[in-house]
GROMACS .gro file of C-alpha atoms in nm:
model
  314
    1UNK     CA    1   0.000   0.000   0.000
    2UNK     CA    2   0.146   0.341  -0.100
    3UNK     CA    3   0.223   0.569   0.211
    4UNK     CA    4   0.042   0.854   0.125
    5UNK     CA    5  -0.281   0.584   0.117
    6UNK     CA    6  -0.139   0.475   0.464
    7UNK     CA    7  -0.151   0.805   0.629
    8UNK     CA    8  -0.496   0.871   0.430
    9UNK     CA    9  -0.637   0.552   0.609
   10UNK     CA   10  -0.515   0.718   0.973
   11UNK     CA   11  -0.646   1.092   0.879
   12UNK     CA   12  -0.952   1.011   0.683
   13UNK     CA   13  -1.103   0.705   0.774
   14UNK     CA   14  -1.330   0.747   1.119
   15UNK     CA   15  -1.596   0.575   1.339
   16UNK     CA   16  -1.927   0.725   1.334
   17UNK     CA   17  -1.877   0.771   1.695
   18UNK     CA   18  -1.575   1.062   1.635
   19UNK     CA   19  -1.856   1.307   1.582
   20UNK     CA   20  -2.087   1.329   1.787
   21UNK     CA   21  -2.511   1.467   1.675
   22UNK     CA   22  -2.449   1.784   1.893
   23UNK     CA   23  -2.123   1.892   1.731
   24UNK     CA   24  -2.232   1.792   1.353
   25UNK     CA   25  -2.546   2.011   1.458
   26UNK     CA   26  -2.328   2.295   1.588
   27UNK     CA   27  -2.182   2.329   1.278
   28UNK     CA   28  -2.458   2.288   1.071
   29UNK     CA   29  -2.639   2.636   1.217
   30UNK     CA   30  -2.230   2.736   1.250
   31UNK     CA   31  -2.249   2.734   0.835
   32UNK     CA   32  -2.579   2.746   0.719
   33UNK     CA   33  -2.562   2.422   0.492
   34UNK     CA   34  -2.866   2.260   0.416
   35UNK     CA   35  -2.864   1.892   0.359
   36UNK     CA   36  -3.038   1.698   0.090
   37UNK     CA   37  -3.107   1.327   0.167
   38UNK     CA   38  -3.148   1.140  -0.218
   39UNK     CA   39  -3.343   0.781  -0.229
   40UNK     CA   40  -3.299   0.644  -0.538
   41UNK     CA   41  -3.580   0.316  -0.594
   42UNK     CA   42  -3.716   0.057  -0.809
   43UNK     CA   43  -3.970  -0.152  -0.690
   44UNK     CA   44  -3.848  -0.122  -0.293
   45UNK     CA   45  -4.167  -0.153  -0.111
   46UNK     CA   46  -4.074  -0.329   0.145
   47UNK     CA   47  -3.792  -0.132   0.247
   48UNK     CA   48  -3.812   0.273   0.141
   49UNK     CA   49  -4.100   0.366   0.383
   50UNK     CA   50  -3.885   0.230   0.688
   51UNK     CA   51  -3.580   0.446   0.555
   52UNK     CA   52  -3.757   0.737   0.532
   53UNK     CA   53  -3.937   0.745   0.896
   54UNK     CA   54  -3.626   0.648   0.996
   55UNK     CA   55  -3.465   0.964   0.886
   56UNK     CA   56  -3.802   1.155   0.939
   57UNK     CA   57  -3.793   1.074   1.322
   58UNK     CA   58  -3.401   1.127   1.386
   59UNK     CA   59  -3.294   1.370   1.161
   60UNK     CA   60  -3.589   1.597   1.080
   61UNK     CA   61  -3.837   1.597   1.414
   62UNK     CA   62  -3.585   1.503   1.663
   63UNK     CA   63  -3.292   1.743   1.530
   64UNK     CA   64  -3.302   1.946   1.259
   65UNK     CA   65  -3.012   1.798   1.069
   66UNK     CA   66  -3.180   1.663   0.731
   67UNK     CA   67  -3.361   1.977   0.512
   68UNK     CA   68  -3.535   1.767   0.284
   69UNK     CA   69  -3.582   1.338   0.163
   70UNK     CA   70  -3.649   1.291  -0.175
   71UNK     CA   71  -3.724   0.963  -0.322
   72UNK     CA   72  -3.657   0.950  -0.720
   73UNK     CA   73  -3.862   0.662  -0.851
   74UNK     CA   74  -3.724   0.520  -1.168
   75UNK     CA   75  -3.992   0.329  -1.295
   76UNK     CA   76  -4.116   0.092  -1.055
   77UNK     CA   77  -4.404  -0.106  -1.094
   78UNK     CA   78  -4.492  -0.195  -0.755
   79UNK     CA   79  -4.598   0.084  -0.448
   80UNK     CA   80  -4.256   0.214  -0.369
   81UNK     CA   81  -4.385   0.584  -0.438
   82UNK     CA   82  -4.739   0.569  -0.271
   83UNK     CA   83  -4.534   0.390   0.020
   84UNK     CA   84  -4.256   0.627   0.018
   85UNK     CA   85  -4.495   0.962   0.002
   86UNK     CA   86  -4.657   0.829   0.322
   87UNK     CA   87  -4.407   0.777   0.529
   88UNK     CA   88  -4.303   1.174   0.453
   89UNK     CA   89  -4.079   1.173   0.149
   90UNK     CA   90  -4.130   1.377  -0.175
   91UNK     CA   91  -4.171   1.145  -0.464
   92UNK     CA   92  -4.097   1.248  -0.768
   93UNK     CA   93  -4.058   1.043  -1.099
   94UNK     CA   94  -3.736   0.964  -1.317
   95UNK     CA   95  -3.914   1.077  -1.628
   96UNK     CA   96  -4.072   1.409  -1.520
   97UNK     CA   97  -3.667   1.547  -1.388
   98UNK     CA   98  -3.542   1.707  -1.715
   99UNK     CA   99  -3.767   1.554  -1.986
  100UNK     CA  100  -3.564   1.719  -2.242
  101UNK     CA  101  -3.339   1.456  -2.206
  102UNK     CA  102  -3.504   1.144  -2.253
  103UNK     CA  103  -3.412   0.923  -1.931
  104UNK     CA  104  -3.229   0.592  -2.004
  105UNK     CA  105  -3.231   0.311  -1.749
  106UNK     CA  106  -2.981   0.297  -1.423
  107UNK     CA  107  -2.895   0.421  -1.119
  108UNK     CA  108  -2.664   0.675  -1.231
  109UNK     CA  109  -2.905   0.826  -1.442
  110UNK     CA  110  -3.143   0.865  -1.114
  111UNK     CA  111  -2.875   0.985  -0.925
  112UNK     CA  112  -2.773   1.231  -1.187
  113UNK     CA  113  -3.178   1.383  -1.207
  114UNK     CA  114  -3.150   1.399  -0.836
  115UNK     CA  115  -2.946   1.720  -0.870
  116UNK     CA  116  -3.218   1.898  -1.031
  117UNK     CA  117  -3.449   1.847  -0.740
  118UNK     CA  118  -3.295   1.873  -0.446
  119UNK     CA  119  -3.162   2.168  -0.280
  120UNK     CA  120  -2.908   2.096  -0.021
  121UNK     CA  121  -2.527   2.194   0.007
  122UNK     CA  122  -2.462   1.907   0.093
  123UNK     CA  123  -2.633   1.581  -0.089
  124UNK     CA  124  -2.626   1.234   0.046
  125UNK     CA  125  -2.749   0.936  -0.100
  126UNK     CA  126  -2.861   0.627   0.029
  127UNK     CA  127  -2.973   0.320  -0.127
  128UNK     CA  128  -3.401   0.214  -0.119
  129UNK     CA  129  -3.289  -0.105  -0.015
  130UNK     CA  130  -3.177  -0.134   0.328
  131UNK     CA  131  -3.296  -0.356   0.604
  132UNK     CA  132  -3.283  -0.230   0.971
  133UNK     CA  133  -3.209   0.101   0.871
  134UNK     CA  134  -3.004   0.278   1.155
  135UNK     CA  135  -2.977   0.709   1.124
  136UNK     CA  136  -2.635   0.684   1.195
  137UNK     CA  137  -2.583   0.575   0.809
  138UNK     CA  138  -2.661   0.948   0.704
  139UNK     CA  139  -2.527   1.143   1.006
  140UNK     CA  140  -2.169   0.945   0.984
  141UNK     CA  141  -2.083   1.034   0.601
  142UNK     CA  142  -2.302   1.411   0.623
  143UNK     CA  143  -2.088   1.469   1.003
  144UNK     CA  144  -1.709   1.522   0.808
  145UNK     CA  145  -1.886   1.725   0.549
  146UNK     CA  146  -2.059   1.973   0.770
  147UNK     CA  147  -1.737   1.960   1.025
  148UNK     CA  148  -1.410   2.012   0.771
  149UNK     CA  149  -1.457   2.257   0.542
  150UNK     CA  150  -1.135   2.041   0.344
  151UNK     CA  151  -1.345   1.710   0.305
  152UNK     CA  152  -1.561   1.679  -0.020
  153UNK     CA  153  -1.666   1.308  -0.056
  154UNK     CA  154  -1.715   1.056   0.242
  155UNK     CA  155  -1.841   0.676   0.182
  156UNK     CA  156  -1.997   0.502   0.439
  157UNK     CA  157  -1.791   0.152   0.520
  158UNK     CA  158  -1.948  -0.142   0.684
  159UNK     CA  159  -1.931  -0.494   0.736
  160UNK     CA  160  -2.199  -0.661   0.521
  161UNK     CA  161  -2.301  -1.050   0.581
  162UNK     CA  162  -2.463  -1.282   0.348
  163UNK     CA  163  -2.670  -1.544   0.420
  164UNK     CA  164  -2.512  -1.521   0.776
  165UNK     CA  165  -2.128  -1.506   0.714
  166UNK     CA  166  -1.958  -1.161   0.802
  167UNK     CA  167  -1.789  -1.027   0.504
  168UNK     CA  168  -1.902  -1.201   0.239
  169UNK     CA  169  -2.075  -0.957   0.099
  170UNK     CA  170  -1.973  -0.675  -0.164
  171UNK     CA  171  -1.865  -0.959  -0.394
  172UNK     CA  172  -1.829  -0.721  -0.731
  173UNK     CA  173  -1.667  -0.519  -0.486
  174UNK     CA  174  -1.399  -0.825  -0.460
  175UNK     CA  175  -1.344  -0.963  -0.756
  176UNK     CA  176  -1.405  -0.649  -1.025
  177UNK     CA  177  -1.374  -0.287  -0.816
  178UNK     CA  178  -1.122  -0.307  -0.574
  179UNK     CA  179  -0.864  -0.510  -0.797
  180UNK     CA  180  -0.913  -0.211  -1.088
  181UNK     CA  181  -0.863   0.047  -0.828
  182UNK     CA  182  -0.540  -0.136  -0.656
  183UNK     CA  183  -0.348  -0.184  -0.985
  184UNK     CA  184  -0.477   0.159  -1.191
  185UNK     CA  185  -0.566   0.418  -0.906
  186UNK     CA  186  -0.355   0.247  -0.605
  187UNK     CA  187  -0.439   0.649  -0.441
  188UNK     CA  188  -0.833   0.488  -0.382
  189UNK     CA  189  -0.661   0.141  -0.247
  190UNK     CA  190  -0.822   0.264   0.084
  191UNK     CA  191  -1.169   0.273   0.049
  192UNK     CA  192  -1.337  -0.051   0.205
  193UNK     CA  193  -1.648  -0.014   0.054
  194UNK     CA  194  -1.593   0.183  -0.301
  195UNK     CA  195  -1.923   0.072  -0.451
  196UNK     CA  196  -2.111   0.100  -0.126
  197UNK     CA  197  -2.428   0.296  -0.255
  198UNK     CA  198  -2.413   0.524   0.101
  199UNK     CA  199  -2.260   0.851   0.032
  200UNK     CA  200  -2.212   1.235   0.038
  201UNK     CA  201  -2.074   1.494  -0.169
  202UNK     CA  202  -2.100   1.896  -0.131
  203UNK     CA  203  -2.306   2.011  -0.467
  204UNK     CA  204  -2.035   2.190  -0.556
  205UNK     CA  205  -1.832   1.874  -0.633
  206UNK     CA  206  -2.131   1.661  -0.756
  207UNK     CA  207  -2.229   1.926  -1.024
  208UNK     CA  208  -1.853   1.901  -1.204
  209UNK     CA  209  -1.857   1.526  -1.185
  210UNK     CA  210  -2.019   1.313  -1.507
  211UNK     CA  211  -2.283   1.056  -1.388
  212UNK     CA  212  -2.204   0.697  -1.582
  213UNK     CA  213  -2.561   0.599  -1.600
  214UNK     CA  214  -2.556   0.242  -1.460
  215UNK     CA  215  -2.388   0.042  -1.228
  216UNK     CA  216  -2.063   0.196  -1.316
  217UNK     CA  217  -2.179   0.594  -1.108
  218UNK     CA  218  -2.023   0.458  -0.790
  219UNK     CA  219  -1.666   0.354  -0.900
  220UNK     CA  220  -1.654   0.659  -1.162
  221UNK     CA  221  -1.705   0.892  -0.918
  222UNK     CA  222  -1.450   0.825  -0.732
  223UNK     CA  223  -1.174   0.803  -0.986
  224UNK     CA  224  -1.309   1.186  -1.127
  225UNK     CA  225  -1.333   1.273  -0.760
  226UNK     CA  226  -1.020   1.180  -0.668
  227UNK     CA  227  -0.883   1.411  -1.025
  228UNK     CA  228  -1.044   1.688  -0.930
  229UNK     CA  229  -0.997   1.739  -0.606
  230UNK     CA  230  -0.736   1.504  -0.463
  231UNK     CA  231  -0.715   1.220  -0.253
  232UNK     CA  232  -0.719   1.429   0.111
  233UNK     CA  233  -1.097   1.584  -0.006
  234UNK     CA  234  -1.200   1.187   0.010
  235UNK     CA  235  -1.312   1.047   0.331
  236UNK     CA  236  -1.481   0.699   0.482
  237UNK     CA  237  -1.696   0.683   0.795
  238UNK     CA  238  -1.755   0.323   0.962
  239UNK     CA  239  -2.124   0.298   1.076
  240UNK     CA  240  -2.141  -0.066   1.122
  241UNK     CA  241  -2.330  -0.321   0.960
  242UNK     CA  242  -2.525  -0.284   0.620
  243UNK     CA  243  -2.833  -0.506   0.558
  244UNK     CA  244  -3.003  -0.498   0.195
  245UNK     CA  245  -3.149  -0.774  -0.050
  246UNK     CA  246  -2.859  -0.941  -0.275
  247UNK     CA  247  -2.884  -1.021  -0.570
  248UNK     CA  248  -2.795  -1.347  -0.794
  249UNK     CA  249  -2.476  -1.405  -0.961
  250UNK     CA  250  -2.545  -1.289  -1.335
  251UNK     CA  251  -2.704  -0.974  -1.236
  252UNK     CA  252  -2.361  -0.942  -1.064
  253UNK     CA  253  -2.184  -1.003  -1.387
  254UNK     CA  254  -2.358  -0.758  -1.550
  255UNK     CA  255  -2.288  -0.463  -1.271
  256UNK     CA  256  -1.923  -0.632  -1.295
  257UNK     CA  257  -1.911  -0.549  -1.720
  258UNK     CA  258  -2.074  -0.155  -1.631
  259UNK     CA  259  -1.776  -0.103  -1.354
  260UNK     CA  260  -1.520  -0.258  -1.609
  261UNK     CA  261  -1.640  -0.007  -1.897
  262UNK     CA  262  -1.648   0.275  -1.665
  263UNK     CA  263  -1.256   0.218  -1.549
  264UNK     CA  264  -1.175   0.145  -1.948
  265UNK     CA  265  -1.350   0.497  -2.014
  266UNK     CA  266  -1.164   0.699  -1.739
  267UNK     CA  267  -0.809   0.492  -1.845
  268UNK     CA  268  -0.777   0.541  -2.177
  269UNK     CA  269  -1.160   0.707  -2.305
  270UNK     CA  270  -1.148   0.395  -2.532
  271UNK     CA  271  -1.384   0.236  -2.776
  272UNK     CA  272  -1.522  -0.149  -2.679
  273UNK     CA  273  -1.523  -0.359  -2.965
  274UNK     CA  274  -1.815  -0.537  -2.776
  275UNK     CA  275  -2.016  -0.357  -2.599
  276UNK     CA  276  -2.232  -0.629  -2.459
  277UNK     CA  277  -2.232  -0.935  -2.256
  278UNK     CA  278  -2.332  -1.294  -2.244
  279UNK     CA  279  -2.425  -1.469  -2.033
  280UNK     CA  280  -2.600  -1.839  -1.958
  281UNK     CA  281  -2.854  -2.017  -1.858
  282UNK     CA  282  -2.949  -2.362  -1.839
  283UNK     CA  283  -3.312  -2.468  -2.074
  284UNK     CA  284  -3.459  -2.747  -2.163
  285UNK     CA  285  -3.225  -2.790  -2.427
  286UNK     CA  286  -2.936  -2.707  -2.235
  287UNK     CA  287  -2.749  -2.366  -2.228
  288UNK     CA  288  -2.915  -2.118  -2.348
  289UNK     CA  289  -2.713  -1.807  -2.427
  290UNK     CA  290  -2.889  -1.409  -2.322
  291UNK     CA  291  -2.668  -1.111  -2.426
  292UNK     CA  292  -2.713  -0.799  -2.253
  293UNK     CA  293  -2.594  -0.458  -2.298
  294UNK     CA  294  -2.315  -0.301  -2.120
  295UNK     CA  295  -2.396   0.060  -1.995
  296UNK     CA  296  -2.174   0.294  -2.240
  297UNK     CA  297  -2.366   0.592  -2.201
  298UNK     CA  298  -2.259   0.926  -1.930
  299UNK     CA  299  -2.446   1.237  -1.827
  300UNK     CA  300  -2.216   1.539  -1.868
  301UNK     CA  301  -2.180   1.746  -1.558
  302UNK     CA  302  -2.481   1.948  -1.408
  303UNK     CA  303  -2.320   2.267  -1.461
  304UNK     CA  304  -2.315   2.208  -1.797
  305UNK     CA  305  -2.671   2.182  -1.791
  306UNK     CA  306  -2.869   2.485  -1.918
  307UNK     CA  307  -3.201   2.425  -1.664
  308UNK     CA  308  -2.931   2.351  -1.389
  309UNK     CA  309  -2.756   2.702  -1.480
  310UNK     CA  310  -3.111   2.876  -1.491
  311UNK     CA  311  -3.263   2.740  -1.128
  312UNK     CA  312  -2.973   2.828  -0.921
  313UNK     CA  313  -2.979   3.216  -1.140
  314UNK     CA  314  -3.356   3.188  -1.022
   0.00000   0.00000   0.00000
């Protein structure tokens, strides 16, 4: 591990615990950030509506840390917005952010809209799909932020089980993200959980960055992040254990061939021959080959945007 990661692991990685509610509140009114929570969801019923009372309850009636939650559906087909709007959120739809710009599938894409409707200084995202959802996912990564005026980014970390074994989750995470990032940007070696999908940026950082429109957003953002404002702006904040709903081996693969084009893009801006995957499945007949389409596609930065540019003039 390079030294300069070294000494970034004992100055930038902390315990939710180093910053206390009170203090992260003190310097909230100290500065006058807001702070924008972001939901992005597809078909997560069962999950968003506990997120957001969560967050309701601690953040907004208990303290006033969290300005606004807005959930950005992107299409599903199940009650994840009517469920979502009761439990206090704002709701609003993929396709209605920006419809000048027809909206392509992914969570970067989502992510991306979420700019254009939310307000905050400071913008933190967390994913729809988290079981026992604990507050202390949004105050540990939104605490550095509103506390160091020098820190830009902070990713949660956490340990995250499946079916029962401790760290066996995050398995793109093994095998694709963190081997890219050790041999081609050794500077973001440190990060335990660089696709973790818990995370917060200042606006002013977020609006320079482009948005790959899949799978790819989490590991491209770091890697631009890290470009434009260098490695000491990065942070992580442990807050324990993360809890969500995996998901099967080829839908792995084909996050795995998004995060692969993403680092090609950002190493060389290259072409793929191929831009597609197959994968199998067994039939009746035996395997049965299904191609897919690898996410190729980036939004530019928001402050390229002309109806960005014209609501913060307004």
């Amino acid at each position: 591990m390079l030294e300069e990661v070294e000494r970034w692991l004992a100055t930038r990685s902390w315990s939710v615990t180093d910053r206390p509610l009170h203090r992260i509140l003190a310097a909230k009114q100290r500065t006058g950030q807001s702070v924008s929570v972001v939901l992005p969801a597809l078909n997560e019923e069962e999950t968003v509506g506990d997120i957001v009372a969560v967050i309701r309850h601690d953040l907004m009636r208990q303290v006033p840390l969290v300005d606004e939650i807005v959930v950005v559906d992107s299409g599903s087909t199940d009650r994840t917005a009517a469920v979502a709007a009761a439990a206090g959120a704002r709701v609003v739809h993929r396709d209605t952010i920006l419809p000048r710009i027809p909206a392509v599938p992914g969570k970067g894409e989502v992510l991306w809209r979420s700019l254009l409707v939310t307000g905050g200084d400071v913008v933190c995202f967390v994913d729809a799909d988290l079981k026992d959802f604990s507050s202390d996912f949004v105050t540990g990564i939104v605490g550095p932020l509103l506390t160091d005026p020098d820190v830009h980014l902070v990713k949660a970390m956490y340990d995250r089980p499946l079916a029962g074994a401790t760290g066996q989750g995050g398995r793109v995470t093994e095998l694709m993200a963190r081997p890219l990032l050790n041999m081609h940007w050794p500077q973001l070696a440190g990060f335990v959980q660089p696709l973790g999908g818990e995370y917060a940026a200042r606006r002013t950082l977020l609006e320079q960055l482009p948005f790959p429109v899949g799978y790819g957003v989490e590991l491209g953002m770091l890697v631009d992040a890290l470009h434009l404002v260098g490695l000491d702006a990065l942070a992580q904040v442990d807050v324990g254990v993360r809890k969500h709903r995996h998901q099967d081996g080829q839908a792995l693969g084909r996050m795995s061939a998004a995060i692969y084009r993403t680092a090609q893009l950002r190493l060389a801006r290259g072409h793929l021959i191929r831009p597609s995957l197959t994968q199998f499945e067994r039939g009746e007949d035996g395997f049965e080959p299904r191609t897919y389409s690898v996410d190729t596609e980036e939004r530019p930065p928001m402050a390229e945007i002309a109806e960005y540019a014209d609501r913060r003039v307004a």
